[in-house]
CSV table of C-alpha atoms in Angstrom, one decimal:
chain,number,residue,atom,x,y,z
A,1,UNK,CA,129.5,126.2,103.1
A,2,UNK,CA,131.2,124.4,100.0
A,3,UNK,CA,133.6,121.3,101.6
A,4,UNK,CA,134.4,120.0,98.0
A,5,UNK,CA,133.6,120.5,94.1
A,6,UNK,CA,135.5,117.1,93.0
A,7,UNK,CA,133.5,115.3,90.5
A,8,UNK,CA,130.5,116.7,90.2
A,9,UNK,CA,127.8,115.5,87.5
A,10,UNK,CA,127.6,117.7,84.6
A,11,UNK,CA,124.3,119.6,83.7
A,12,UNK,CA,121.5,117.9,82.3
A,13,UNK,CA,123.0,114.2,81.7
A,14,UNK,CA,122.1,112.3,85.3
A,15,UNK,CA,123.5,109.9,87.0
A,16,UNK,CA,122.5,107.0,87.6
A,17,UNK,CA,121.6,106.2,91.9
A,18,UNK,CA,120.7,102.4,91.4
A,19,UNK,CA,124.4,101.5,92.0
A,20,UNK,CA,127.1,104.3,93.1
A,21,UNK,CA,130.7,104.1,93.3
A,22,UNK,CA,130.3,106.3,96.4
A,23,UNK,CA,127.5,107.9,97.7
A,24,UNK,CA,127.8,112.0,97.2
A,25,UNK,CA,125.9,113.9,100.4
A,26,UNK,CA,125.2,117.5,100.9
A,27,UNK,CA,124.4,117.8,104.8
A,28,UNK,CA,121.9,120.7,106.2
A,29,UNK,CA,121.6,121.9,109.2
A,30,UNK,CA,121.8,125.2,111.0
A,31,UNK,CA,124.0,124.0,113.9
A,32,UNK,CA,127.5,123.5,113.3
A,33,UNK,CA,127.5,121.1,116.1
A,34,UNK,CA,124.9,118.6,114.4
A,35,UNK,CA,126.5,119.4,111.4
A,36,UNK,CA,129.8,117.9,112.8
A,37,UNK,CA,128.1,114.5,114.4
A,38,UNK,CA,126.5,113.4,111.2
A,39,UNK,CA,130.0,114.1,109.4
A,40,UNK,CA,131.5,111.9,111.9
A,41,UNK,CA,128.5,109.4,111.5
A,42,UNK,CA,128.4,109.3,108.1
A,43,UNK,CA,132.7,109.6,107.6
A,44,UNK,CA,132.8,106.2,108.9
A,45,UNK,CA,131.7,104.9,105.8
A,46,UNK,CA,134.2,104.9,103.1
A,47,UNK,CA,131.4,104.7,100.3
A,48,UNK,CA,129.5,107.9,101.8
A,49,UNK,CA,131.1,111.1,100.6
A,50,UNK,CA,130.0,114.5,102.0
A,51,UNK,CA,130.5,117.0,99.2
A,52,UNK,CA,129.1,120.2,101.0
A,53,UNK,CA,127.6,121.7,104.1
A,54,UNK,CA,124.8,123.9,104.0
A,55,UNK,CA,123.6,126.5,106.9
A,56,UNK,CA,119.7,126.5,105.6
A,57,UNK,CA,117.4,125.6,103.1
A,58,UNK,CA,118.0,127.5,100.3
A,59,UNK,CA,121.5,127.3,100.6
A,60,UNK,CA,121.2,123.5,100.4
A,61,UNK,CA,119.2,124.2,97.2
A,62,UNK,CA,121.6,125.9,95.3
A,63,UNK,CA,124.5,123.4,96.5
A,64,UNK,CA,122.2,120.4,94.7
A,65,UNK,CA,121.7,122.4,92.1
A,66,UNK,CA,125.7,123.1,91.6
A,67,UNK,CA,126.9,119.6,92.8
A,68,UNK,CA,124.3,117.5,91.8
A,69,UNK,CA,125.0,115.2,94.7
A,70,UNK,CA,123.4,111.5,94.8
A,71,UNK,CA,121.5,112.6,98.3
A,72,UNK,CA,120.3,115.4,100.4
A,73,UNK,CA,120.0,114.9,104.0
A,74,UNK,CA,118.2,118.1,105.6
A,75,UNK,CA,117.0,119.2,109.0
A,76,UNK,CA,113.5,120.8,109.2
A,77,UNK,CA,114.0,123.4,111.1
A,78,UNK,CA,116.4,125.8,108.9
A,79,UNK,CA,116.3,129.4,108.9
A,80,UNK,CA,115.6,131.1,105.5
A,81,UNK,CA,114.4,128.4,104.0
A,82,UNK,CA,112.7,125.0,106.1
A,83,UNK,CA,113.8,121.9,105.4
A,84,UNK,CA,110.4,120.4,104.0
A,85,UNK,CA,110.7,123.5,101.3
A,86,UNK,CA,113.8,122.7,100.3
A,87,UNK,CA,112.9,119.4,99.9
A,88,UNK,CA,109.8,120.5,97.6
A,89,UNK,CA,112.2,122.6,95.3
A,90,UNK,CA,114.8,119.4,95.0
A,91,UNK,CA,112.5,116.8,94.4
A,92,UNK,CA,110.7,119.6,91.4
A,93,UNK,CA,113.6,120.7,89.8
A,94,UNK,CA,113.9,118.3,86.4
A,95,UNK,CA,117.5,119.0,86.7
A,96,UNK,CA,118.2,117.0,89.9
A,97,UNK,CA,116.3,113.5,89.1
A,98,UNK,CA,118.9,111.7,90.6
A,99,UNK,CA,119.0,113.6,93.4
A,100,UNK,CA,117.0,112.5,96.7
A,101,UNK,CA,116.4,114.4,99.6
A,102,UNK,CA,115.8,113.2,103.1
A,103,UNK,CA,114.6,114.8,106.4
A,104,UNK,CA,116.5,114.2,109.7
A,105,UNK,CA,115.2,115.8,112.3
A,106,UNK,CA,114.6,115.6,116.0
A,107,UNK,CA,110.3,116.0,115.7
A,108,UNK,CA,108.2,112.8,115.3
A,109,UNK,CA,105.5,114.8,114.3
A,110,UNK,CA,103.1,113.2,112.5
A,111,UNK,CA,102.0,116.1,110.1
A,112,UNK,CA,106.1,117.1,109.4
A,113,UNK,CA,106.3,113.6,107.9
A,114,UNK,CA,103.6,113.6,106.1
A,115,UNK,CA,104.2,117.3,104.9
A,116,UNK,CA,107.9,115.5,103.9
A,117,UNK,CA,107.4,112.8,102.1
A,118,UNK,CA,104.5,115.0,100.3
A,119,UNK,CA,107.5,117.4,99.3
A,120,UNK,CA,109.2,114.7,97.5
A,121,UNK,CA,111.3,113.4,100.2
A,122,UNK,CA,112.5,109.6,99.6
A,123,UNK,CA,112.6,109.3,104.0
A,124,UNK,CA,112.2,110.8,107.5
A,125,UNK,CA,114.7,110.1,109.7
A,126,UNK,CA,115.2,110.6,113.4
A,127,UNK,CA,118.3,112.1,114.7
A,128,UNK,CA,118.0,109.9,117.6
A,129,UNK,CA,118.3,106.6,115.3
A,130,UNK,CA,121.5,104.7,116.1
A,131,UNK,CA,124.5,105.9,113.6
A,132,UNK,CA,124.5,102.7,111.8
A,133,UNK,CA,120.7,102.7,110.9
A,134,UNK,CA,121.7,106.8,109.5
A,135,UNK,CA,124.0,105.4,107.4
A,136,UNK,CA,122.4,102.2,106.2
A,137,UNK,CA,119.2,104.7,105.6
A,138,UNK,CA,121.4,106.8,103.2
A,139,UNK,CA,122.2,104.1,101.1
A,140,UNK,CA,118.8,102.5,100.6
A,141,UNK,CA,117.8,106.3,99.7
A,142,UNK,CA,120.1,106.7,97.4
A,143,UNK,CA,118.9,103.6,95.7
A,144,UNK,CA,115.4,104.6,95.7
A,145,UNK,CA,113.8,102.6,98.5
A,146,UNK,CA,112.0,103.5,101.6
A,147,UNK,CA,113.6,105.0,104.3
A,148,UNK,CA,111.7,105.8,107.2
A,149,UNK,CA,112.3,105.5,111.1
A,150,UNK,CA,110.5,102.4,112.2
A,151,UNK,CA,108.5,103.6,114.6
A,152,UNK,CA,107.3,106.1,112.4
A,153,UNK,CA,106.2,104.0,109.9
A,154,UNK,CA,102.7,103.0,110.9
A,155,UNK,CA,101.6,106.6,111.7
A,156,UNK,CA,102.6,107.3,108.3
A,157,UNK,CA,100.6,105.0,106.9
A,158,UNK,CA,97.5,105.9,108.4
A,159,UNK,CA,98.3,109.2,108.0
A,160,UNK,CA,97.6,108.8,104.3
A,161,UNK,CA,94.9,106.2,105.4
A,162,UNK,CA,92.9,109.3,107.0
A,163,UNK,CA,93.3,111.3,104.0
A,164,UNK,CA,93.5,109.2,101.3
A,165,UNK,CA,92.2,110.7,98.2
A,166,UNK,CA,90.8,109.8,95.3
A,167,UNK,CA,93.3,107.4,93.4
A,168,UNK,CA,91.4,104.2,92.3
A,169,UNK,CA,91.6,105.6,88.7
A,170,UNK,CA,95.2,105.5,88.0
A,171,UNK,CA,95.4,102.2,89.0
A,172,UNK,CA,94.1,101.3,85.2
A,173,UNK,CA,97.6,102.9,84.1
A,174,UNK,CA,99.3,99.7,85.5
A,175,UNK,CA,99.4,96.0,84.1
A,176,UNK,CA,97.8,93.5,86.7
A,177,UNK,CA,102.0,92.5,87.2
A,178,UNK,CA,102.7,96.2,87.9
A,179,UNK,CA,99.8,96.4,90.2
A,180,UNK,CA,101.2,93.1,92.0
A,181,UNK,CA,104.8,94.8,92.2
A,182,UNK,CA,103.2,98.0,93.4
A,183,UNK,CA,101.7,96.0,96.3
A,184,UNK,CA,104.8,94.0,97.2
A,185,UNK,CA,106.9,97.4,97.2
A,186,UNK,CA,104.3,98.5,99.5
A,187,UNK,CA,104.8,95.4,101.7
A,188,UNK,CA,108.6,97.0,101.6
A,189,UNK,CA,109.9,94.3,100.3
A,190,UNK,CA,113.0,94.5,98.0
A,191,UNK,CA,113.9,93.8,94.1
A,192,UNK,CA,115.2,90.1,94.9
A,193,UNK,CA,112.3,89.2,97.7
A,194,UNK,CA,109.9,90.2,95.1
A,195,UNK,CA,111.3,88.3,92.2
A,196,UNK,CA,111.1,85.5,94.6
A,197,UNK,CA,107.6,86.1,95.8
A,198,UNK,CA,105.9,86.4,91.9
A,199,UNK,CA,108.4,84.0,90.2
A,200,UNK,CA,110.0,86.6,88.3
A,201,UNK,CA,113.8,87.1,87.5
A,202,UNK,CA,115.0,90.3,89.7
A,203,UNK,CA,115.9,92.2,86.2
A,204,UNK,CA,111.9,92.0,85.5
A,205,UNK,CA,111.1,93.6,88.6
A,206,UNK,CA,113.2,96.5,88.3
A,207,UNK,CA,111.6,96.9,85.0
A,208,UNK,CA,108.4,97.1,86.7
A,209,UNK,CA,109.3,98.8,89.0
A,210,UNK,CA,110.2,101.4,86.7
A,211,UNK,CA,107.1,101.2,84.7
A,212,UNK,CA,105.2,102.2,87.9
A,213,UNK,CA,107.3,105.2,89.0
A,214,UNK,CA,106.8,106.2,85.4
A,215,UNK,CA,103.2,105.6,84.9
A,216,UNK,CA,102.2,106.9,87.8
A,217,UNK,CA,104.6,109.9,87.6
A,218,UNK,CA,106.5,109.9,90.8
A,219,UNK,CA,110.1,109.5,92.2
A,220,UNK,CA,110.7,106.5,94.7
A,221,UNK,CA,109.9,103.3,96.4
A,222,UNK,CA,108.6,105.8,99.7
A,223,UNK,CA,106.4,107.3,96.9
A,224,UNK,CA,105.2,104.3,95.5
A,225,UNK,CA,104.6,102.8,99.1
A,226,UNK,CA,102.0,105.9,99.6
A,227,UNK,CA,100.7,105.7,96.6
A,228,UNK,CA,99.4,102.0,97.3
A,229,UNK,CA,97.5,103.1,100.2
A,230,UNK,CA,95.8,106.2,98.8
A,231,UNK,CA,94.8,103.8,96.2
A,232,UNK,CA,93.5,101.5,99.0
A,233,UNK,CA,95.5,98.4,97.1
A,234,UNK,CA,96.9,97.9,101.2
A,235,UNK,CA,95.9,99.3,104.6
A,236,UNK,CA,97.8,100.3,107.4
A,237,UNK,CA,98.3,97.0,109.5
A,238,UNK,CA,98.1,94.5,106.9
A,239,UNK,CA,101.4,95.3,105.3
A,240,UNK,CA,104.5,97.3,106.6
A,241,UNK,CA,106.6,99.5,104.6
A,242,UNK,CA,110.1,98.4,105.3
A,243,UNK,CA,111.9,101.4,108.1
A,244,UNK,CA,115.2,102.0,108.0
């Protein structure tokens, strides 16, 4: 259900998500109703564009793929295609590396987020979260950072603490500074309270911060987060990845 083709990103050249002019959304859902609130939700932000609807997953797929939009927000429960699917395709394709996906959905369930944010997914989002925290969660997803509903974040955590696996190794892929951003990111702190924190300018951390997501070959601040706790640098309890 295309809503609007106006300026698109053109295949294969990226765009960059640290910094948007406005913030281009494809919303997915399979009830027109919910559909409609987070239109009205996210509409009252004049830096939040939604560029297309989608009825299910795979629909929502080929819209990223056509619009290249800065975010996906998806439901879990789609017909055709779910939303933690979709998410998986998005966050695979190397065309749409600026594109984020996030699940918003009405189920705490502890194995849908972790299934989520396994997919690719930069948050998990409840639709019971006030409209102001939806909206502030779009941007910091946009951005890269962590976006999951508070009270969803410790169960996340030791959700991977349960079944962390083996990840000690890749920690010799990181500089003992990257390894000390890694752990503040995982503390869910931001660029500016970590340059304050290690005495750094906040241009250095973002190059760190890049380093890491490089090294260790993955998207996000949610990712990083989860990667510091299967590689046991925190544990659930004595840091808190930042919620929405």
């Amino acid at each position: 259900m295309r809503l609007a083709r106006a300026g698109t990103h053109p295949a294969g050249t990226g765009h960059d998500v640290s910094a948007p002019e406005s913030l281009r959304v494809v919303v997915a859902d399979d009830e027109p109703l919910v559909r409609q609130g987070l239109r009205m939700v996210l509409d009252l932000d004049p830096a939040i564009e939604i560029v297309a609807e989608a009825e299910d997953g795979l629909e929502a797929v080929d819209l990223a793929r056509e619009l290249r939009p800065d975010l996906v927000l998806l439901d879990i429960r789609m017909p055709r295609l779910d939303g933690i699917e979709a998410t998986r395709r998005i966050c695979s394709d190397p065309s749409l590396r600026g594109t984020r996906a996030v699940v918003l959905t009405t189920f705490a369930d502890d194995a849908l987020l972790v299934a989520a944010v396994r997919a690719g997914a930069s948050g998990y989002l409840l639709k019971s979260m006030p409209p102001g925290d939806i909206r502030t969660a779009v941007h910091a997803a946009a951005t890269g950072q962590t976006t999951v509903a508070p009270r969803l974040v410790e169960r996340l955590l030791k959700e991977y603490a349960d079944r962390r696996v083996p990840r000690a190794s890749e920690l010799g892929r990181l500089t003992e500074r990257e390894t000390d951003v890694l752990r503040e990111i995982a503390s869910g702190r931001s660029n500016a309270e970590i340059a304050v924190r290690l005495y750094v300018s906040e241009g250095t951390v973002k190059t760190h911060v890049a380093a890491i997501l490089r090294k260790l070959d993955i998207r996000d601040r949610t990712q990083a987060a989860v990667a510091a706790y299967e590689m046991g640098l925190v544990r659930p309890g004595s840091a808190g990845v930042a919620g929405a």
